[in-house]
Short mmCIF file of N, CA and C in Angstrom, two decimals:
data_model
loop_
_atom_site.label_atom_id
_atom_site.label_comp_id
_atom_site.label_asym_id
_atom_site.label_seq_id
_atom_site.Cartn_x
_atom_site.Cartn_y
_atom_site.Cartn_z
N UNK O 1 22.60 -12.83 -19.11
CA UNK O 1 22.89 -13.65 -17.96
C UNK O 1 21.70 -13.59 -16.98
N UNK O 2 21.19 -14.73 -16.51
CA UNK O 2 20.06 -14.73 -15.58
C UNK O 2 20.46 -14.16 -14.22
N UNK O 3 19.48 -13.53 -13.58
CA UNK O 3 19.70 -13.01 -12.24
C UNK O 3 19.66 -14.16 -11.24
N UNK O 4 20.22 -13.92 -10.08
CA UNK O 4 20.21 -14.91 -9.00
C UNK O 4 18.86 -14.87 -8.28
N UNK O 5 18.45 -16.00 -7.75
CA UNK O 5 17.26 -16.07 -6.92
C UNK O 5 17.53 -15.28 -5.63
N UNK O 6 16.49 -14.66 -5.09
CA UNK O 6 16.62 -13.87 -3.86
C UNK O 6 15.69 -14.43 -2.80
N UNK O 7 16.26 -14.83 -1.68
CA UNK O 7 15.46 -15.30 -0.56
C UNK O 7 15.04 -14.12 0.31
N UNK O 8 13.94 -14.29 1.03
CA UNK O 8 13.52 -13.27 1.99
C UNK O 8 12.72 -13.93 3.10
N UNK O 9 12.65 -13.25 4.22
CA UNK O 9 11.83 -13.66 5.35
C UNK O 9 11.15 -12.42 5.89
N UNK O 10 9.90 -12.58 6.26
CA UNK O 10 9.14 -11.45 6.79
C UNK O 10 8.67 -11.77 8.20
N UNK O 11 8.83 -10.82 9.09
CA UNK O 11 8.28 -10.90 10.43
C UNK O 11 7.58 -9.58 10.71
N UNK O 12 6.46 -9.63 11.42
CA UNK O 12 5.75 -8.42 11.79
C UNK O 12 6.68 -7.54 12.62
N UNK O 13 6.89 -6.29 12.21
CA UNK O 13 7.82 -5.43 12.95
C UNK O 13 7.18 -4.81 14.19
N UNK O 14 8.01 -4.49 15.15
CA UNK O 14 7.60 -3.68 16.29
C UNK O 14 8.07 -2.26 15.98
N UNK O 15 7.19 -1.28 16.11
CA UNK O 15 7.57 0.09 15.79
C UNK O 15 6.65 1.08 16.49
N UNK O 16 7.15 2.29 16.69
CA UNK O 16 6.34 3.39 17.20
C UNK O 16 5.68 4.05 16.01
N UNK O 17 4.58 4.71 16.25
CA UNK O 17 3.88 5.40 15.18
C UNK O 17 2.71 4.58 14.67
N UNK O 18 2.18 5.01 13.54
CA UNK O 18 0.94 4.45 13.03
C UNK O 18 1.17 3.52 11.84
N UNK O 19 2.17 3.81 11.01
CA UNK O 19 2.36 3.06 9.78
C UNK O 19 3.84 2.80 9.53
N UNK O 20 4.11 1.60 9.02
CA UNK O 20 5.49 1.23 8.67
C UNK O 20 5.44 0.47 7.35
N UNK O 21 6.31 0.84 6.42
CA UNK O 21 6.43 0.14 5.15
C UNK O 21 7.78 -0.58 5.13
N UNK O 22 7.75 -1.88 4.85
CA UNK O 22 8.97 -2.68 4.83
C UNK O 22 9.23 -3.17 3.41
N UNK O 23 10.42 -2.95 2.93
CA UNK O 23 10.85 -3.48 1.63
C UNK O 23 11.20 -4.94 1.85
N UNK O 24 10.49 -5.86 1.18
CA UNK O 24 10.74 -7.28 1.36
C UNK O 24 11.78 -7.75 0.34
N UNK O 25 11.57 -7.46 -0.94
CA UNK O 25 12.53 -7.79 -1.98
C UNK O 25 12.13 -7.03 -3.25
N UNK O 26 13.04 -6.99 -4.22
CA UNK O 26 12.71 -6.32 -5.47
C UNK O 26 13.61 -6.81 -6.60
N UNK O 27 13.17 -6.48 -7.81
CA UNK O 27 13.95 -6.76 -9.01
C UNK O 27 13.81 -5.54 -9.93
N UNK O 28 14.30 -5.66 -11.14
CA UNK O 28 14.16 -4.52 -12.06
C UNK O 28 12.72 -4.34 -12.53
N UNK O 29 11.86 -5.35 -12.40
CA UNK O 29 10.48 -5.26 -12.85
C UNK O 29 9.45 -5.17 -11.73
N UNK O 30 9.78 -5.65 -10.55
CA UNK O 30 8.79 -5.67 -9.49
C UNK O 30 9.39 -5.30 -8.14
N UNK O 31 8.48 -4.89 -7.24
CA UNK O 31 8.86 -4.54 -5.88
C UNK O 31 7.84 -5.18 -4.94
N UNK O 32 8.33 -5.75 -3.84
CA UNK O 32 7.46 -6.39 -2.87
C UNK O 32 7.66 -5.69 -1.53
N UNK O 33 6.56 -5.20 -0.98
CA UNK O 33 6.58 -4.51 0.31
C UNK O 33 5.46 -5.05 1.18
N UNK O 34 5.60 -4.87 2.49
CA UNK O 34 4.51 -5.08 3.42
C UNK O 34 4.30 -3.77 4.15
N UNK O 35 3.05 -3.33 4.20
CA UNK O 35 2.70 -2.16 4.99
C UNK O 35 1.94 -2.63 6.21
N UNK O 36 2.37 -2.15 7.37
CA UNK O 36 1.69 -2.43 8.62
C UNK O 36 1.07 -1.12 9.08
N UNK O 37 -0.24 -1.15 9.28
CA UNK O 37 -0.99 0.06 9.61
C UNK O 37 -1.75 -0.19 10.91
N UNK O 38 -1.37 0.54 11.94
CA UNK O 38 -2.03 0.39 13.24
C UNK O 38 -3.37 1.10 13.25
N UNK O 39 -3.48 2.19 12.50
CA UNK O 39 -4.72 2.97 12.44
C UNK O 39 -4.62 3.86 11.21
N UNK O 40 -5.71 3.98 10.47
CA UNK O 40 -5.69 4.85 9.30
C UNK O 40 -5.29 4.09 8.06
N UNK O 41 -4.45 4.70 7.21
CA UNK O 41 -4.03 4.06 5.97
C UNK O 41 -3.44 5.08 5.02
N UNK O 42 -3.57 4.84 3.73
CA UNK O 42 -3.15 5.85 2.76
C UNK O 42 -4.03 7.05 3.00
N UNK O 43 -3.46 8.21 2.97
CA UNK O 43 -4.18 9.36 3.49
C UNK O 43 -4.86 10.23 2.46
N UNK O 44 -4.72 9.93 1.19
CA UNK O 44 -5.39 10.79 0.21
C UNK O 44 -5.54 10.06 -1.12
N UNK O 45 -6.45 10.56 -1.92
CA UNK O 45 -6.68 10.00 -3.25
C UNK O 45 -5.43 10.24 -4.09
N UNK O 46 -4.91 9.17 -4.70
CA UNK O 46 -3.69 9.30 -5.49
C UNK O 46 -3.63 8.21 -6.55
N UNK O 47 -2.69 8.35 -7.46
CA UNK O 47 -2.43 7.33 -8.48
C UNK O 47 -0.92 7.11 -8.56
N UNK O 48 -0.57 6.01 -9.21
CA UNK O 48 0.82 5.74 -9.56
C UNK O 48 0.86 5.63 -11.08
N UNK O 49 1.75 6.38 -11.71
CA UNK O 49 1.75 6.48 -13.17
C UNK O 49 2.36 5.28 -13.88
N UNK O 50 3.23 4.54 -13.22
CA UNK O 50 3.93 3.46 -13.91
C UNK O 50 3.90 2.11 -13.22
N UNK O 51 3.15 1.97 -12.14
CA UNK O 51 3.10 0.71 -11.40
C UNK O 51 1.68 0.17 -11.32
N UNK O 52 1.52 -1.12 -11.65
CA UNK O 52 0.32 -1.85 -11.28
C UNK O 52 0.61 -2.44 -9.91
N UNK O 53 -0.38 -2.42 -9.02
CA UNK O 53 -0.14 -2.89 -7.65
C UNK O 53 -1.15 -3.97 -7.26
N UNK O 54 -0.63 -5.06 -6.75
CA UNK O 54 -1.40 -6.17 -6.22
C UNK O 54 -1.36 -6.02 -4.70
N UNK O 55 -2.52 -5.92 -4.06
CA UNK O 55 -2.63 -5.77 -2.61
C UNK O 55 -3.28 -7.03 -2.04
N UNK O 56 -2.67 -7.63 -1.01
CA UNK O 56 -3.16 -8.88 -0.42
C UNK O 56 -3.11 -8.76 1.10
N UNK O 57 -4.24 -8.98 1.75
CA UNK O 57 -4.32 -8.83 3.20
C UNK O 57 -3.73 -10.05 3.90
N UNK O 58 -2.69 -9.82 4.69
CA UNK O 58 -2.05 -10.85 5.50
C UNK O 58 -2.78 -10.99 6.84
N UNK O 59 -3.13 -9.84 7.43
CA UNK O 59 -3.80 -9.80 8.73
C UNK O 59 -4.65 -8.54 8.79
N UNK O 60 -5.77 -8.60 9.49
CA UNK O 60 -6.64 -7.45 9.64
C UNK O 60 -7.63 -7.35 8.49
N UNK O 61 -8.06 -6.14 8.21
CA UNK O 61 -9.00 -5.87 7.13
C UNK O 61 -8.72 -4.48 6.58
N UNK O 62 -9.12 -4.25 5.33
CA UNK O 62 -8.85 -2.98 4.67
C UNK O 62 -10.04 -2.58 3.81
N UNK O 63 -10.27 -1.28 3.70
CA UNK O 63 -11.26 -0.73 2.78
C UNK O 63 -10.52 0.12 1.76
N UNK O 64 -10.78 -0.12 0.48
CA UNK O 64 -10.22 0.68 -0.61
C UNK O 64 -11.31 1.58 -1.16
N UNK O 65 -10.95 2.83 -1.44
CA UNK O 65 -11.88 3.82 -1.96
C UNK O 65 -11.36 4.39 -3.28
N UNK O 66 -12.28 4.81 -4.12
CA UNK O 66 -11.94 5.47 -5.37
C UNK O 66 -12.35 6.93 -5.32
N UNK O 67 -12.53 7.52 -6.51
CA UNK O 67 -12.91 8.93 -6.60
C UNK O 67 -14.22 9.18 -5.85
N UNK O 68 -14.32 10.37 -5.24
CA UNK O 68 -15.51 10.73 -4.49
C UNK O 68 -15.71 9.90 -3.24
N UNK O 69 -14.63 9.30 -2.73
CA UNK O 69 -14.67 8.43 -1.55
C UNK O 69 -15.64 7.26 -1.73
N UNK O 70 -15.83 6.81 -2.97
CA UNK O 70 -16.69 5.67 -3.28
C UNK O 70 -15.97 4.39 -2.83
N UNK O 71 -16.67 3.57 -2.04
CA UNK O 71 -16.09 2.31 -1.57
C UNK O 71 -15.92 1.38 -2.76
N UNK O 72 -14.68 0.97 -3.02
CA UNK O 72 -14.38 0.03 -4.10
C UNK O 72 -14.53 -1.40 -3.58
N UNK O 73 -14.06 -1.65 -2.35
CA UNK O 73 -14.18 -2.97 -1.76
C UNK O 73 -13.59 -3.04 -0.38
N UNK O 74 -14.03 -4.02 0.38
CA UNK O 74 -13.50 -4.29 1.71
C UNK O 74 -12.95 -5.71 1.69
N UNK O 75 -11.73 -5.88 2.20
CA UNK O 75 -11.03 -7.15 2.08
C UNK O 75 -10.48 -7.58 3.43
N UNK O 76 -10.52 -8.89 3.67
CA UNK O 76 -10.02 -9.47 4.90
C UNK O 76 -8.88 -10.43 4.56
N UNK O 77 -8.34 -11.07 5.59
CA UNK O 77 -7.22 -12.00 5.41
C UNK O 77 -7.49 -12.95 4.24
N UNK O 78 -6.49 -13.04 3.35
CA UNK O 78 -6.60 -13.93 2.21
C UNK O 78 -7.29 -13.33 1.00
N UNK O 79 -7.67 -12.06 1.09
CA UNK O 79 -8.34 -11.37 -0.02
C UNK O 79 -7.52 -10.16 -0.44
N UNK O 80 -7.84 -9.60 -1.59
CA UNK O 80 -7.11 -8.42 -2.04
C UNK O 80 -7.68 -7.83 -3.30
N UNK O 81 -6.90 -6.96 -3.91
CA UNK O 81 -7.33 -6.20 -5.07
C UNK O 81 -6.11 -5.88 -5.94
N UNK O 82 -6.35 -5.78 -7.24
CA UNK O 82 -5.33 -5.31 -8.17
C UNK O 82 -5.69 -3.87 -8.55
N UNK O 83 -4.76 -2.96 -8.32
CA UNK O 83 -4.96 -1.55 -8.68
C UNK O 83 -4.07 -1.26 -9.88
N UNK O 84 -4.66 -1.04 -11.07
CA UNK O 84 -3.84 -0.77 -12.25
C UNK O 84 -3.26 0.65 -12.21
N UNK O 85 -2.13 0.84 -12.89
CA UNK O 85 -1.52 2.17 -12.94
C UNK O 85 -2.54 3.17 -13.47
N UNK O 86 -2.52 4.35 -12.87
CA UNK O 86 -3.43 5.41 -13.27
C UNK O 86 -4.77 5.40 -12.54
N UNK O 87 -5.06 4.35 -11.75
CA UNK O 87 -6.33 4.26 -11.03
C UNK O 87 -6.25 5.09 -9.76
N UNK O 88 -7.24 5.95 -9.54
CA UNK O 88 -7.24 6.81 -8.35
C UNK O 88 -7.83 6.05 -7.17
N UNK O 89 -7.07 6.02 -6.06
CA UNK O 89 -7.52 5.28 -4.87
C UNK O 89 -6.90 5.81 -3.60
N UNK O 90 -7.47 5.36 -2.49
CA UNK O 90 -6.87 5.48 -1.16
C UNK O 90 -7.44 4.33 -0.33
N UNK O 91 -6.81 4.01 0.80
CA UNK O 91 -7.32 2.93 1.64
C UNK O 91 -7.15 3.25 3.10
N UNK O 92 -7.88 2.45 3.92
CA UNK O 92 -7.76 2.59 5.37
C UNK O 92 -7.91 1.22 6.02
N UNK O 93 -7.29 1.07 7.18
CA UNK O 93 -7.45 -0.12 7.98
C UNK O 93 -8.91 -0.21 8.40
N UNK O 94 -9.48 -1.42 8.41
CA UNK O 94 -10.91 -1.57 8.70
C UNK O 94 -11.17 -2.60 9.79
N UNK O 95 -10.23 -2.77 10.71
CA UNK O 95 -10.39 -3.71 11.82
C UNK O 95 -9.66 -3.16 13.03
N UNK O 96 -10.03 -3.61 14.23
CA UNK O 96 -9.34 -3.13 15.43
C UNK O 96 -7.88 -3.56 15.49
N UNK O 97 -7.56 -4.73 14.94
CA UNK O 97 -6.18 -5.19 14.95
C UNK O 97 -5.39 -4.49 13.84
N UNK O 98 -4.08 -4.38 13.96
CA UNK O 98 -3.30 -3.74 12.90
C UNK O 98 -3.45 -4.47 11.56
N UNK O 99 -3.48 -3.69 10.51
CA UNK O 99 -3.53 -4.21 9.15
C UNK O 99 -2.11 -4.56 8.71
N UNK O 100 -1.93 -5.75 8.16
CA UNK O 100 -0.69 -6.11 7.48
C UNK O 100 -1.09 -6.45 6.06
N UNK O 101 -0.57 -5.67 5.11
CA UNK O 101 -0.98 -5.84 3.73
C UNK O 101 0.24 -5.92 2.82
N UNK O 102 0.26 -6.94 2.00
CA UNK O 102 1.34 -7.17 1.04
C UNK O 102 1.05 -6.34 -0.20
N UNK O 103 2.06 -5.62 -0.68
CA UNK O 103 1.95 -4.82 -1.90
C UNK O 103 3.03 -5.28 -2.87
N UNK O 104 2.59 -5.82 -4.00
CA UNK O 104 3.51 -6.25 -5.04
C UNK O 104 3.25 -5.35 -6.25
N UNK O 105 4.29 -4.65 -6.70
CA UNK O 105 4.12 -3.77 -7.86
C UNK O 105 4.93 -4.29 -9.03
N UNK O 106 4.34 -4.15 -10.20
CA UNK O 106 5.02 -4.46 -11.45
C UNK O 106 5.18 -3.16 -12.22
N UNK O 107 6.38 -2.93 -12.70
CA UNK O 107 6.75 -1.64 -13.30
C UNK O 107 6.56 -1.67 -14.82
N UNK O 108 5.92 -0.63 -15.34
CA UNK O 108 5.88 -0.41 -16.79
C UNK O 108 7.23 0.19 -17.16
N UNK O 109 8.03 -0.54 -17.91
CA UNK O 109 9.39 -0.11 -18.25
C UNK O 109 9.42 1.14 -19.11
N UNK O 110 8.29 1.49 -19.75
CA UNK O 110 8.25 2.64 -20.64
C UNK O 110 7.75 3.91 -19.97
N UNK O 111 7.41 3.83 -18.68
CA UNK O 111 6.84 4.97 -17.97
C UNK O 111 7.60 5.19 -16.67
N UNK O 112 7.98 6.42 -16.41
CA UNK O 112 8.59 6.74 -15.11
C UNK O 112 7.47 6.76 -14.07
N UNK O 113 7.59 5.94 -13.05
CA UNK O 113 6.54 5.90 -12.03
C UNK O 113 6.63 7.11 -11.13
N UNK O 114 5.50 7.75 -10.94
CA UNK O 114 5.39 8.86 -10.00
C UNK O 114 4.08 8.69 -9.24
N UNK O 115 4.09 9.07 -7.98
CA UNK O 115 2.85 9.14 -7.21
C UNK O 115 2.27 10.52 -7.49
N UNK O 116 1.02 10.55 -7.92
CA UNK O 116 0.32 11.80 -8.21
C UNK O 116 -0.83 11.94 -7.22
N UNK O 117 -0.77 12.98 -6.38
CA UNK O 117 -1.82 13.23 -5.40
C UNK O 117 -2.96 13.98 -6.06
N UNK O 118 -4.20 13.51 -5.79
CA UNK O 118 -5.39 14.15 -6.36
C UNK O 118 -6.24 14.83 -5.31
N UNK O 119 -5.87 14.70 -4.05
CA UNK O 119 -6.58 15.38 -2.97
C UNK O 119 -5.61 15.59 -1.82
N UNK O 120 -6.01 16.48 -0.91
CA UNK O 120 -5.20 16.74 0.28
C UNK O 120 -5.35 15.56 1.25
N UNK O 121 -4.49 15.55 2.27
CA UNK O 121 -4.59 14.52 3.30
C UNK O 121 -5.97 14.56 3.93
N UNK O 122 -6.49 13.39 4.30
CA UNK O 122 -7.73 13.33 5.06
C UNK O 122 -7.49 14.02 6.39
N UNK O 123 -8.47 14.78 6.87
CA UNK O 123 -8.30 15.56 8.08
C UNK O 123 -7.93 14.69 9.28
N UNK O 124 -8.52 13.48 9.36
CA UNK O 124 -8.19 12.62 10.49
C UNK O 124 -6.73 12.21 10.47
N UNK O 125 -6.11 12.16 9.28
CA UNK O 125 -4.69 11.83 9.20
C UNK O 125 -3.84 13.04 9.58
N UNK O 126 -4.28 14.23 9.20
CA UNK O 126 -3.55 15.44 9.57
C UNK O 126 -3.57 15.59 11.09
N UNK O 127 -4.74 15.34 11.70
CA UNK O 127 -4.86 15.47 13.15
C UNK O 127 -3.94 14.50 13.88
N UNK O 128 -3.73 13.30 13.33
CA UNK O 128 -2.85 12.32 13.96
C UNK O 128 -1.39 12.58 13.62
N UNK O 129 -1.13 13.49 12.69
CA UNK O 129 0.23 13.78 12.24
C UNK O 129 0.94 12.50 11.81
N UNK O 130 0.20 11.63 11.14
CA UNK O 130 0.73 10.32 10.78
C UNK O 130 1.81 10.38 9.72
N UNK O 131 1.65 11.25 8.74
CA UNK O 131 2.53 11.19 7.59
C UNK O 131 3.50 12.35 7.51
N UNK O 132 3.76 13.02 8.63
CA UNK O 132 4.75 14.09 8.61
C UNK O 132 6.11 13.58 8.17
N UNK O 133 6.47 12.41 8.60
CA UNK O 133 7.71 11.75 8.20
C UNK O 133 7.35 10.41 7.60
N UNK O 134 6.77 10.41 6.43
CA UNK O 134 6.23 9.23 5.77
C UNK O 134 7.24 8.09 5.73
N UNK O 135 6.81 6.93 6.12
CA UNK O 135 7.67 5.75 6.11
C UNK O 135 7.23 4.81 5.03
#
């Protein structure tokens, strides 16, 4: 039996703190989220074992980094990157205005997805206490 279509609407949220992740919609194969980052970003080098992730900048700018803090790319509104499962990365907001970035993940049905951390939090994130209660 086919699944029903799912409507959604997104509005930029008002919130305290530095980062907010909003679940927009999902299915058994994919998940759609928007992350709003006022300052900073993902705080450490990590991978996802079972998800490919499509990242698309709605507003602001972002820098993605790989192993050894190597710059993978910098993206602005209307640009993005595909991060395949198992790829080590982290990112940060790269503009004065808050970053709004769409994250669409597709799930490998044969692999349990886990986030695997490969480094400790960046010191600037620890100092801001941004991820003590990760959202």
